[in-house]
Short mmCIF file of C-alpha atoms in Angstrom, two decimals:
data_model
loop_
_atom_site.label_atom_id
_atom_site.label_comp_id
_atom_site.label_asym_id
_atom_site.label_seq_id
_atom_site.Cartn_x
_atom_site.Cartn_y
_atom_site.Cartn_z
CA MET O 28 109.35 179.92 61.04
CA SER O 29 106.59 180.26 58.47
CA SER O 30 104.96 183.62 57.86
CA PRO O 31 101.32 184.34 58.86
CA PRO O 32 100.09 184.12 55.23
CA GLU O 33 101.74 180.71 54.84
CA ARG O 34 100.21 179.51 58.11
CA ALA O 35 96.83 180.79 56.94
CA ARG O 36 97.15 178.97 53.60
CA HIS O 37 98.23 175.83 55.43
CA GLY O 38 95.21 176.12 57.70
CA VAL O 39 92.90 176.59 54.73
CA ARG O 40 94.37 173.54 52.98
CA ARG O 41 93.93 171.44 56.12
CA ALA O 42 90.34 172.63 56.49
CA LEU O 43 89.57 171.81 52.85
CA THR O 44 91.18 168.39 53.20
CA PHE O 45 89.16 167.70 56.34
CA TRP O 46 85.99 168.83 54.53
CA ARG O 47 86.65 166.54 51.54
CA ARG O 48 87.47 163.51 53.66
CA SER O 49 84.92 163.81 56.48
CA VAL O 50 81.41 162.67 55.63
CA GLN O 51 80.39 163.43 59.20
CA ALA O 52 81.45 167.08 58.90
CA ARG O 53 79.58 167.51 55.60
CA VAL O 54 76.42 165.88 57.03
CA VAL O 55 76.49 168.08 60.15
CA ALA O 56 77.23 171.24 58.16
CA SER O 57 74.51 170.51 55.60
CA THR O 58 71.97 169.74 58.32
CA VAL O 59 72.83 172.88 60.27
CA LEU O 60 72.67 175.07 57.15
CA LEU O 61 69.32 173.67 56.08
CA SER O 62 68.00 173.99 59.62
CA ALA O 63 69.28 177.56 59.81
CA ALA O 64 67.50 178.39 56.56
CA VAL O 65 64.23 176.88 57.84
CA VAL O 66 64.56 178.58 61.23
CA GLY O 67 65.37 181.88 59.52
CA ILE O 68 62.31 181.68 57.28
CA VAL O 69 60.02 180.66 60.15
CA GLY O 70 61.54 183.29 62.45
CA ALA O 71 61.11 186.03 59.84
CA PHE O 72 57.49 184.98 59.34
CA LEU O 73 56.83 184.99 63.09
CA MET O 74 58.50 188.37 63.52
CA GLN O 75 56.44 189.80 60.68
CA GLN O 76 53.22 188.40 62.15
CA THR O 77 54.12 189.66 65.62
CA ARG O 78 55.01 193.12 64.35
CA ASP O 79 51.82 193.38 62.31
CA GLY O 80 49.74 192.19 65.27
CA LEU O 81 51.33 194.63 67.71
CA VAL O 82 51.05 197.56 65.30
CA ASP O 83 47.48 196.77 64.28
CA ASN O 84 46.42 196.44 67.91
CA ARG O 85 48.13 199.73 68.79
CA VAL O 86 46.57 201.50 65.81
CA ASP O 87 43.10 200.32 66.78
CA LYS O 88 43.57 201.56 70.35
CA VAL O 89 44.99 204.97 69.51
CA VAL O 90 42.44 205.63 66.77
CA ALA O 91 39.60 204.71 69.14
CA GLU O 92 41.07 206.91 71.87
CA ALA O 93 41.55 209.81 69.46
CA LEU O 94 37.98 209.49 68.22
CA ASN O 95 36.74 209.54 71.80
CA GLU O 96 38.73 212.66 72.53
CA THR O 97 37.40 214.31 69.39
CA ALA O 98 33.85 213.29 70.28
CA ASP O 99 34.22 214.84 73.73
CA VAL O 100 35.54 218.03 72.15
CA ARG O 101 32.65 218.22 69.74
CA THR O 102 30.15 217.67 72.56
CA LYS O 103 31.66 220.51 74.59
CA LEU O 104 31.71 222.81 71.57
CA ALA O 105 28.08 222.05 70.84
CA PHE O 106 27.09 223.53 74.22
CA ALA O 107 29.62 226.38 74.11
CA PRO O 108 28.40 229.97 73.50
CA GLY O 109 29.04 231.42 70.10
CA THR O 110 30.56 234.83 69.59
CA ASP O 111 30.37 235.87 73.25
CA VAL O 112 33.56 233.92 73.95
CA ASP O 113 37.04 235.06 72.92
CA GLU O 114 38.52 232.99 70.13
CA SER O 115 41.91 232.47 71.78
CA ARG O 116 40.32 231.60 75.09
CA GLN O 117 38.09 229.00 73.44
CA GLN O 118 41.16 227.41 71.78
CA ASP O 119 42.93 227.26 75.14
CA ASP O 120 39.85 225.82 76.83
CA LEU O 121 39.73 223.24 74.09
CA ILE O 122 43.35 222.11 73.88
CA GLU O 123 44.56 222.45 77.46
CA PRO O 124 42.40 219.62 78.89
CA ILE O 125 43.53 217.35 76.04
CA ILE O 126 47.18 218.19 76.69
CA SER O 127 46.67 217.47 80.38
CA ARG O 128 45.08 214.12 79.71
CA GLY O 129 47.83 213.33 77.18
CA ALA O 130 50.49 213.87 79.84
CA SER O 131 48.93 211.13 81.93
CA ARG O 132 47.99 208.81 79.07
CA GLY O 133 51.21 209.13 77.03
CA PHE O 134 50.23 211.18 73.99
CA ALA O 135 50.71 214.73 72.70
CA ALA O 136 48.13 217.00 71.07
CA ILE O 137 48.17 219.82 68.52
CA LEU O 138 45.36 222.21 67.59
CA SER O 139 45.87 223.98 64.26
CA PRO O 140 43.63 225.93 61.85
CA SER O 141 42.62 223.92 58.79
CA GLU O 142 43.67 226.43 56.15
CA ALA O 143 44.84 225.58 52.65
CA THR O 144 48.15 227.40 53.12
CA GLY O 145 50.41 224.49 52.20
CA GLY O 146 52.76 225.56 55.01
CA ARG O 147 53.95 224.00 58.22
CA LEU O 148 51.99 223.89 61.45
CA ALA O 149 54.06 226.71 62.89
CA ASP O 150 52.86 229.00 60.17
CA GLY O 151 49.24 228.79 61.33
CA GLY O 152 49.62 229.62 65.02
CA ALA O 153 49.07 226.09 66.32
CA LYS O 154 48.69 225.28 70.03
CA PHE O 155 50.41 222.06 71.15
CA THR O 156 52.06 220.10 73.95
CA GLN O 157 55.18 221.92 75.09
CA GLY O 158 58.45 220.31 73.99
CA LEU O 159 56.93 218.69 70.88
CA ASP O 160 58.60 219.36 67.53
CA LEU O 161 55.84 220.23 65.07
CA ASP O 162 57.81 218.49 62.31
CA SER O 163 56.66 215.26 63.95
CA VAL O 164 53.46 215.58 61.91
CA PRO O 165 54.11 214.45 58.30
CA LEU O 166 53.49 217.12 55.69
CA SER O 167 51.29 214.75 53.71
CA LEU O 168 48.86 214.48 56.65
CA GLN O 169 48.87 218.26 57.11
CA ARG O 170 47.97 218.79 53.48
CA HIS O 171 45.22 216.19 53.80
CA PHE O 172 43.44 218.58 56.18
CA ASP O 173 43.90 221.78 54.19
CA GLY O 174 40.20 221.43 53.48
CA PRO O 175 37.30 219.47 55.01
CA ALA O 176 38.33 215.83 55.54
CA SER O 177 37.47 212.81 57.65
CA THR O 178 39.57 211.33 60.44
CA ALA O 179 42.92 209.96 59.19
CA TRP O 180 46.09 208.48 60.66
CA THR O 181 49.62 207.69 59.57
CA PHE O 182 52.96 206.55 60.94
CA THR O 183 55.56 209.14 61.89
CA ASP O 184 58.84 209.74 63.65
CA ILE O 185 58.23 211.67 66.86
CA ARG O 186 60.80 214.37 67.64
CA THR O 187 60.95 216.64 70.68
CA THR O 188 62.78 219.79 71.65
CA ARG O 189 62.80 218.70 75.30
CA PRO O 190 61.78 215.46 77.07
CA ILE O 191 58.03 214.86 77.28
CA PRO O 192 56.88 212.46 80.02
CA GLY O 193 55.36 209.32 78.51
CA LEU O 194 56.24 210.28 74.92
CA PRO O 195 59.79 209.25 73.96
CA GLU O 196 61.32 210.07 70.62
CA GLY O 197 61.09 207.46 67.93
CA PRO O 198 58.42 205.76 65.81
CA GLY O 199 54.82 206.74 66.49
CA ILE O 200 51.31 207.21 65.15
CA VAL O 201 49.50 210.46 64.32
CA VAL O 202 45.69 210.55 64.33
CA ALA O 203 43.96 213.72 63.05
CA SER O 204 40.31 214.93 63.16
CA GLN O 205 38.58 218.21 62.39
CA VAL O 206 36.41 220.30 64.75
CA THR O 207 34.55 223.62 64.35
CA LEU O 208 35.03 226.50 66.84
CA PRO O 209 31.87 228.67 67.33
CA ALA O 210 33.99 231.53 68.72
CA ASP O 211 35.94 231.72 65.47
CA ASN O 212 32.98 232.12 63.14
CA ASN O 213 32.64 228.34 62.97
CA ASP O 214 36.06 227.99 61.34
CA THR O 215 37.49 224.47 61.08
CA TYR O 216 40.48 223.36 63.19
CA THR O 217 42.45 220.14 63.10
CA LEU O 218 43.33 218.13 66.20
CA TYR O 219 46.47 215.99 65.94
CA TYR O 220 47.10 213.20 68.47
CA LEU O 221 50.62 211.73 68.58
CA TYR O 222 51.17 208.31 70.19
CA SER O 223 54.49 206.55 70.66
CA LEU O 224 55.23 203.00 69.45
CA ASP O 225 58.17 202.64 71.83
CA GLU O 226 56.45 199.98 73.92
CA GLU O 227 55.67 197.90 70.83
CA ARG O 228 59.23 198.35 69.62
CA GLY O 229 60.52 197.07 72.95
CA THR O 230 58.12 194.14 72.84
CA LEU O 231 59.25 193.33 69.28
CA ALA O 232 62.91 193.52 70.33
CA LEU O 233 62.20 191.17 73.23
CA VAL O 234 60.45 188.72 70.90
CA GLY O 235 63.36 188.96 68.45
CA ARG O 236 65.92 188.20 71.17
CA ALA O 237 63.81 185.29 72.34
CA LEU O 238 63.59 183.95 68.77
CA LEU O 239 67.34 184.35 68.24
CA THR O 240 68.12 182.57 71.50
CA THR O 241 65.68 179.81 70.68
CA ALA O 242 67.07 179.50 67.14
CA ALA O 243 70.66 179.30 68.40
CA LEU O 244 69.74 176.62 70.95
CA LEU O 245 67.74 174.76 68.31
CA LEU O 246 70.64 174.83 65.85
CA LEU O 247 73.01 173.57 68.54
CA LEU O 248 70.57 170.78 69.31
CA VAL O 249 70.21 169.94 65.59
CA ALA O 250 73.99 169.99 65.16
CA GLY O 251 74.41 167.65 68.13
CA LEU O 252 71.75 165.29 66.86
CA ALA O 253 73.19 165.34 63.33
CA TRP O 254 76.68 164.68 64.70
CA LEU O 255 75.40 161.80 66.84
CA VAL O 256 73.42 160.24 63.97
CA ALA O 257 76.26 160.71 61.50
CA ARG O 258 78.71 159.25 63.99
CA GLN O 259 76.56 156.16 64.42
CA VAL O 260 76.63 155.65 60.65
CA VAL O 261 80.14 156.86 59.84
CA THR O 262 81.97 155.00 62.63
CA PRO O 263 81.18 151.52 61.18
CA VAL O 264 82.08 152.81 57.73
CA ARG O 265 85.44 154.05 59.00
CA MET O 266 86.06 150.71 60.68
CA ALA O 267 85.20 148.97 57.42
CA ARG O 268 87.63 151.26 55.57
CA ARG O 269 90.46 150.45 57.98
CA VAL O 270 89.77 146.73 57.71
CA ALA O 271 89.57 146.99 53.91
CA GLU O 272 92.93 148.79 53.85
CA ARG O 273 94.49 146.06 55.98
CA LEU O 274 92.96 143.41 53.72
CA ALA O 275 94.41 145.20 50.69
CA ALA O 276 97.80 145.23 52.46
CA GLY O 277 97.67 141.43 52.68
CA GLN O 278 96.31 140.95 56.21
CA LEU O 279 93.59 138.59 55.04
CA GLN O 280 92.63 137.52 58.55
CA GLU O 281 91.18 140.97 59.42
CA ARG O 282 87.42 141.08 60.10
CA LEU O 283 84.83 143.61 61.24
CA ARG O 284 83.36 143.37 64.72
CA VAL O 285 79.62 142.68 64.52
CA THR O 286 77.35 144.17 67.21
CA GLY O 287 73.57 144.17 67.09
CA GLU O 288 71.21 143.06 64.37
CA ASP O 289 70.52 146.29 62.46
CA ASP O 290 71.41 147.09 58.86
CA LEU O 291 74.97 148.09 59.78
CA ALA O 292 75.46 144.81 61.62
CA ARG O 293 74.16 142.89 58.60
CA LEU O 294 76.50 144.93 56.39
CA ALA O 295 79.42 143.98 58.65
CA MET O 296 78.41 140.32 58.45
CA SER O 297 78.24 140.51 54.65
CA PHE O 298 81.62 142.27 54.59
CA ASN O 299 83.18 139.55 56.76
CA GLN O 300 81.66 136.84 54.58
CA MET O 301 83.04 138.54 51.47
CA ALA O 302 86.47 138.83 53.12
CA SER O 303 86.42 135.15 54.04
CA ASN O 304 85.50 134.13 50.49
CA LEU O 305 88.21 136.41 49.08
CA GLN O 306 90.76 134.99 51.51
CA LYS O 307 89.81 131.46 50.48
CA GLN O 308 90.00 132.24 46.78
CA ILE O 309 93.25 134.17 47.12
CA ARG O 310 94.83 131.27 48.98
CA GLN O 311 93.60 128.88 46.32
CA LEU O 312 95.04 131.13 43.60
CA GLU O 313 98.31 131.45 45.51
CA GLU O 314 98.51 127.69 45.81
CA LEU O 315 97.71 127.22 42.13
CA SER O 316 100.25 129.86 41.19
CA ARG O 317 102.86 128.21 43.40
CA LEU O 318 102.13 124.82 41.85
CA GLN O 319 102.24 126.35 38.37
CA ARG O 320 105.58 128.03 39.01
CA ARG O 321 106.97 124.83 40.50
CA PHE O 322 105.64 122.83 37.56
CA VAL O 323 107.21 125.18 35.03
CA ALA O 324 110.51 125.21 36.87
CA ASP O 325 110.55 121.44 37.36
CA VAL O 326 109.56 120.71 33.76
CA SER O 327 112.12 123.18 32.46
CA HIS O 328 114.87 121.60 34.51
CA GLU O 329 113.75 118.03 33.76
CA LEU O 330 113.68 118.71 30.02
CA ARG O 331 117.27 119.85 30.11
CA THR O 332 118.66 116.31 30.32
CA PRO O 333 116.71 114.73 27.45
CA LEU O 334 117.18 117.91 25.42
CA THR O 335 120.94 117.63 25.85
CA THR O 336 120.84 114.04 24.64
CA VAL O 337 118.62 114.94 21.68
CA ARG O 338 120.87 117.93 20.94
CA MET O 339 123.94 115.67 20.78
CA ALA O 340 122.17 113.28 18.43
CA GLY O 341 120.86 116.16 16.37
CA ASP O 342 124.32 117.69 16.05
CA VAL O 343 125.67 114.34 14.80
CA LEU O 344 122.91 114.12 12.21
CA HIS O 345 123.32 117.78 11.24
CA ASP O 346 127.07 117.36 10.75
CA ALA O 347 126.52 114.28 8.53
CA ARG O 348 123.62 115.77 6.55
CA ARG O 349 125.64 116.06 3.34
CA SER O 350 125.65 112.28 2.94
CA PHE O 351 121.87 111.99 3.32
CA ASP O 352 119.26 111.86 0.63
CA PRO O 353 117.26 115.11 0.13
CA ASP O 354 114.36 114.12 2.38
CA THR O 355 116.62 113.04 5.22
CA LEU O 356 118.74 116.17 4.74
CA ARG O 357 115.65 118.37 5.09
CA ALA O 358 114.57 116.48 8.20
CA ALA O 359 118.03 116.91 9.81
CA GLU O 360 117.95 120.67 9.15
CA LEU O 361 114.39 121.00 10.54
CA LEU O 362 115.44 119.01 13.60
CA GLN O 363 118.35 121.37 14.23
CA THR O 364 116.13 124.47 13.82
CA GLU O 365 113.44 123.19 16.16
CA LEU O 366 116.04 122.12 18.72
CA ASP O 367 117.41 125.67 18.70
CA ARG O 368 113.90 127.03 19.18
CA PHE O 369 113.21 124.50 21.93
CA GLU O 370 116.36 125.54 23.80
CA VAL O 371 115.29 129.20 23.60
CA LEU O 372 111.84 128.30 24.91
CA LEU O 373 113.34 126.37 27.83
CA ALA O 374 115.66 129.28 28.61
CA ASP O 375 112.71 131.70 28.59
CA LEU O 376 110.65 129.38 30.80
CA LEU O 377 113.51 129.12 33.29
CA GLU O 378 113.86 132.90 33.27
CA ILE O 379 110.14 133.33 33.87
CA SER O 380 110.28 130.84 36.74
CA ARG O 381 113.13 132.84 38.32
CA PHE O 382 111.03 136.00 38.09
CA ASP O 383 108.04 134.23 39.60
CA ALA O 384 110.17 132.89 42.44
CA GLY O 385 111.71 136.32 43.08
CA ALA O 386 115.18 134.92 42.47
CA ALA O 387 116.19 137.28 39.66
CA VAL O 388 119.06 139.66 40.56
CA LEU O 389 120.80 142.50 38.82
CA ASP O 390 124.46 142.80 37.91
CA ALA O 391 124.40 146.59 37.61
CA GLU O 392 126.96 148.84 35.97
CA ASP O 393 126.93 152.04 33.94
CA VAL O 394 125.44 151.16 30.54
CA ASP O 395 125.52 153.40 27.45
CA LEU O 396 122.14 152.96 25.76
CA VAL O 397 123.53 154.31 22.46
CA ASP O 398 126.03 151.43 22.36
CA VAL O 399 123.28 148.98 23.33
CA ALA O 400 121.13 150.19 20.44
CA HIS O 401 123.95 149.73 17.90
CA ARG O 402 124.85 146.27 19.24
CA VAL O 403 121.22 145.13 19.01
CA VAL O 404 121.05 146.42 15.43
CA ASP O 405 124.13 144.34 14.60
CA MET O 406 122.61 141.26 16.28
CA THR O 407 119.35 141.52 14.35
CA ARG O 408 120.73 142.67 11.00
CA ALA O 409 120.47 139.23 9.42
CA LEU O 410 116.83 138.86 10.48
CA ALA O 411 116.04 142.40 9.29
CA GLU O 412 117.63 141.71 5.89
CA GLN O 413 115.67 138.50 5.63
CA ARG O 414 112.49 140.53 6.14
CA ASP O 415 113.70 143.28 3.77
CA THR O 416 113.65 145.80 6.63
CA LYS O 417 116.17 148.39 7.84
CA VAL O 418 116.74 149.22 11.51
CA LEU O 419 117.98 152.81 11.97
CA VAL O 420 119.37 154.37 15.16
CA THR O 421 118.75 158.01 16.07
CA GLY O 422 120.47 159.17 19.23
CA PRO O 423 122.70 161.80 20.79
CA ALA O 424 126.38 162.08 19.88
CA HIS O 425 127.36 161.71 23.55
CA ALA O 426 126.91 158.71 25.81
CA CYS O 427 123.49 158.14 27.38
CA LEU O 428 124.30 156.33 30.62
CA ALA O 429 122.09 154.48 33.08
CA GLU O 430 122.93 152.16 35.96
CA ALA O 431 121.60 148.80 34.77
CA ASP O 432 122.32 145.15 34.00
CA VAL O 433 123.67 145.30 30.46
CA ARG O 434 122.65 141.71 29.66
CA ARG O 435 119.04 142.32 30.63
CA VAL O 436 118.85 145.69 28.88
CA GLU O 437 120.21 144.19 25.66
CA ARG O 438 117.64 141.42 25.96
CA ILE O 439 114.83 143.95 26.37
CA VAL O 440 115.89 145.98 23.34
CA ARG O 441 116.54 142.84 21.28
CA ASN O 442 113.05 141.52 22.05
CA LEU O 443 111.52 144.89 21.09
CA VAL O 444 113.44 145.08 17.82
CA THR O 445 112.68 141.45 16.94
CA ASN O 446 109.00 142.05 17.64
CA ALA O 447 109.10 145.17 15.45
CA ILE O 448 110.74 143.22 12.60
CA ASP O 449 107.94 140.64 12.84
CA HIS O 450 105.30 143.34 12.38
CA ALA O 451 107.10 146.04 10.34
CA GLU O 452 105.57 145.03 6.97
CA ARG O 453 108.95 145.64 5.23
CA ARG O 454 109.05 149.27 6.43
CA ASP O 455 111.95 150.91 8.24
CA ILE O 456 112.29 150.59 12.03
CA HIS O 457 113.69 153.47 14.07
CA LEU O 458 115.52 153.17 17.38
CA LEU O 459 115.35 156.49 19.28
CA VAL O 460 117.71 157.08 22.21
CA GLY O 461 117.39 159.99 24.62
CA GLY O 462 118.18 160.99 28.15
CA ASP O 463 118.20 163.75 30.73
CA GLU O 464 119.67 164.17 34.21
CA HIS O 465 117.10 161.84 35.79
CA SER O 466 116.37 159.12 33.22
CA ALA O 467 117.38 157.49 29.94
CA ALA O 468 115.15 155.88 27.34
CA ILE O 469 115.06 153.83 24.12
CA ALA O 470 112.01 153.82 21.85
CA VAL O 471 111.45 151.30 19.03
CA ARG O 472 109.16 152.67 16.31
CA ASP O 473 107.75 150.60 13.46
CA HIS O 474 105.18 151.47 10.79
CA GLY O 475 103.56 148.08 10.45
CA VAL O 476 100.20 146.63 11.42
CA GLY O 477 100.04 148.50 14.73
CA LEU O 478 97.94 147.73 17.80
CA GLY O 479 94.19 147.86 18.24
CA PRO O 480 92.33 149.55 21.13
CA GLY O 481 93.25 147.93 24.44
CA GLU O 482 96.04 145.80 22.95
CA SER O 483 98.82 148.05 24.27
CA ALA O 484 98.15 146.68 27.77
CA MET O 485 97.74 143.04 26.65
CA VAL O 486 100.83 142.87 24.49
CA PHE O 487 103.03 142.09 27.53
CA ASN O 488 100.93 139.08 28.58
CA ARG O 489 102.59 135.71 28.31
CA PHE O 490 102.02 133.93 24.99
CA TRP O 491 99.62 136.67 23.83
CA ARG O 492 99.48 137.39 20.09
CA ALA O 493 97.51 140.16 18.39
CA ASP O 494 96.83 137.92 15.38
CA PRO O 495 96.98 134.17 16.18
CA ALA O 496 96.94 133.36 12.47
CA ARG O 497 100.07 135.43 11.87
CA ALA O 498 103.24 133.35 11.55
CA ARG O 499 106.31 134.15 13.62
CA THR O 500 109.33 134.85 11.44
CA SER O 501 111.84 135.31 14.22
CA GLY O 502 111.25 131.97 15.91
CA GLY O 503 110.05 133.69 19.08
CA THR O 504 108.47 131.86 21.99
CA GLY O 505 105.74 134.35 22.91
CA LEU O 506 107.51 135.15 26.19
CA GLY O 507 109.92 137.82 25.00
CA LEU O 508 107.82 140.88 25.87
CA SER O 509 106.77 139.34 29.19
CA ILE O 510 110.42 138.77 30.11
CA SER O 511 111.25 142.29 28.94
CA LEU O 512 108.57 143.72 31.22
CA GLU O 513 109.92 141.75 34.20
CA ASP O 514 113.48 142.89 33.41
CA THR O 515 112.25 146.50 33.28
CA ARG O 516 110.44 146.21 36.61
CA LEU O 517 113.59 144.73 38.13
CA HIS O 518 115.36 147.98 37.19
CA GLY O 519 112.51 150.15 38.51
CA GLY O 520 111.79 151.41 35.01
CA TRP O 521 108.89 151.67 32.59
CA LEU O 522 108.11 149.57 29.51
CA GLN O 523 105.13 151.04 27.64
CA ALA O 524 103.49 150.45 24.30
CA TRP O 525 101.52 152.64 21.89
CA GLY O 526 99.91 151.67 18.61
CA ARG O 527 97.17 152.37 16.09
CA PRO O 528 95.86 149.99 13.46
CA GLY O 529 97.64 150.67 10.18
CA GLU O 530 99.95 153.33 11.71
CA GLY O 531 102.41 151.04 13.43
CA SER O 532 103.46 150.97 17.05
CA GLN O 533 106.09 152.29 19.40
CA PHE O 534 107.57 150.62 22.48
CA ARG O 535 109.41 152.80 24.98
CA LEU O 536 111.87 151.62 27.62
CA THR O 537 112.64 154.18 30.35
CA LEU O 538 115.30 153.56 33.02
CA PRO O 539 116.37 155.73 35.96
CA ARG O 540 119.90 157.08 35.88
CA ARG O 541 120.56 155.41 39.22
CA LEU O 542 118.96 152.26 40.59
CA GLY O 543 116.35 153.01 43.24
CA GLN O 544 115.77 156.53 41.94
CA PRO O 545 112.03 157.04 41.30
CA LEU O 546 110.94 157.80 37.75
CA ARG O 547 108.77 160.87 37.19
CA HIS O 548 108.93 161.29 33.42
CA SER O 549 110.56 159.94 30.28
CA PRO O 550 112.89 161.93 28.00
CA LEU O 551 111.16 160.42 24.93
CA PRO O 552 107.45 160.71 24.08
CA LEU O 553 105.37 157.55 24.08
CA VAL O 554 103.24 158.74 21.15
CA PRO O 555 105.46 159.30 18.10
CA VAL O 556 105.74 162.78 16.68
CA ASP O 557 104.73 161.64 13.19
CA ALA O 558 101.61 160.00 14.65
CA LYS O 559 100.67 163.28 16.37
CA GLU O 560 101.07 165.17 13.13
CA SER O 561 98.89 162.74 11.21
CA ALA O 562 96.21 162.54 13.91
#
């Protein structure tokens, strides 16, 4: 069994594959993400506006209530006797009614002397609602009232030493005003009113939960709509892909089902029309190809009989050429040469027709490519000497075996070497042989005219020539490389070409060690080492 990390990696790979291949998933995910971003921005804006509205409304109320309380206090003090009343008693008479009203209205009160001491409220003998922690009043607000000052307020964090009815701990507002006590030589005192924001906090939490619930439902709705819309678009595309794959596999009768009259239906109709036209053209091309193959095969076979007769007459004339005058002698020799070339052309055409008909078969055995290279060099030595060219073999000292048809492999290498001699420009040609445990290869390297851009793929076309004005010195038919490519494919191998103008070319034949074994690499490089160094 696989370990948890391997299962996790497998799951991640499957998820990534699904993400790459599914347009519907990407559309839904993109739509949901964009919607989530929009909902988040709008929700944050609404929450901010709601919070500011609740807080501003609460501030206005508590400040107005605190000002009313302070106004009542000042009215009572205006009618209070002066020094005939005890100072402590006047403070109690002042603060106790406020504390009592605060218990019913949900606020706490503090009465403290307004002295520039810079200390805490406890230092000045303050009177306050029991259970209230005097640290609930920010020090900055206390210092604001060290001297005469107008009414002020600020936010705070209410703390208590014991529960106070109607005043929970948490965020709150402090409003402060100054009053003058006649019993204390008209000294100034500060009244602090503390109001809780717990109700607003609860309201804001309720609004936040409502927004989150609404956002989640909205995103689910958007995801469902996006999935439905994407499905309506992607489903016909997937059907078109399946039909296209079946068409590519040769099932030319496959068509898309057309429903409706919308753009997708019109696309399906256009697709079906295109498939019908392609089917018609492919059948026409198949018929033309069949007729062409039959024509080539029939002509090749039919020419055999007259060629045999002409060959017999030509041999008689060639044998008796010594008794002819010079002009007749030259004509007899030209006749013999062209008959040889004509026989090679007919043989190549018959071989091509067998490939086209799928009738070519292999007579496989273990073949040593080193021996093949040396035999081909011996076969082409006369042609190479005629062109003042040397063909050199570079290979391992041991055998380089591959399961192949020796006749076809020799023909491939002979065609490559002959082609190289034609284009070597009197420079040496190198046959490189190499192999490994999976494949064996032969490369033919020349330093002649080379190949231009794009010509490495065209060089295997039938009757193709890089330079039509260039004369053939080997008497080739123009089918050699095409036959070589077909022979290579029959073995399941590779036949590749490389070239640069003025730097020559290199053709590489790669065969599997065993027939049917897939090729993954070649033991020889396609681009020559000397070309890499000069590049």
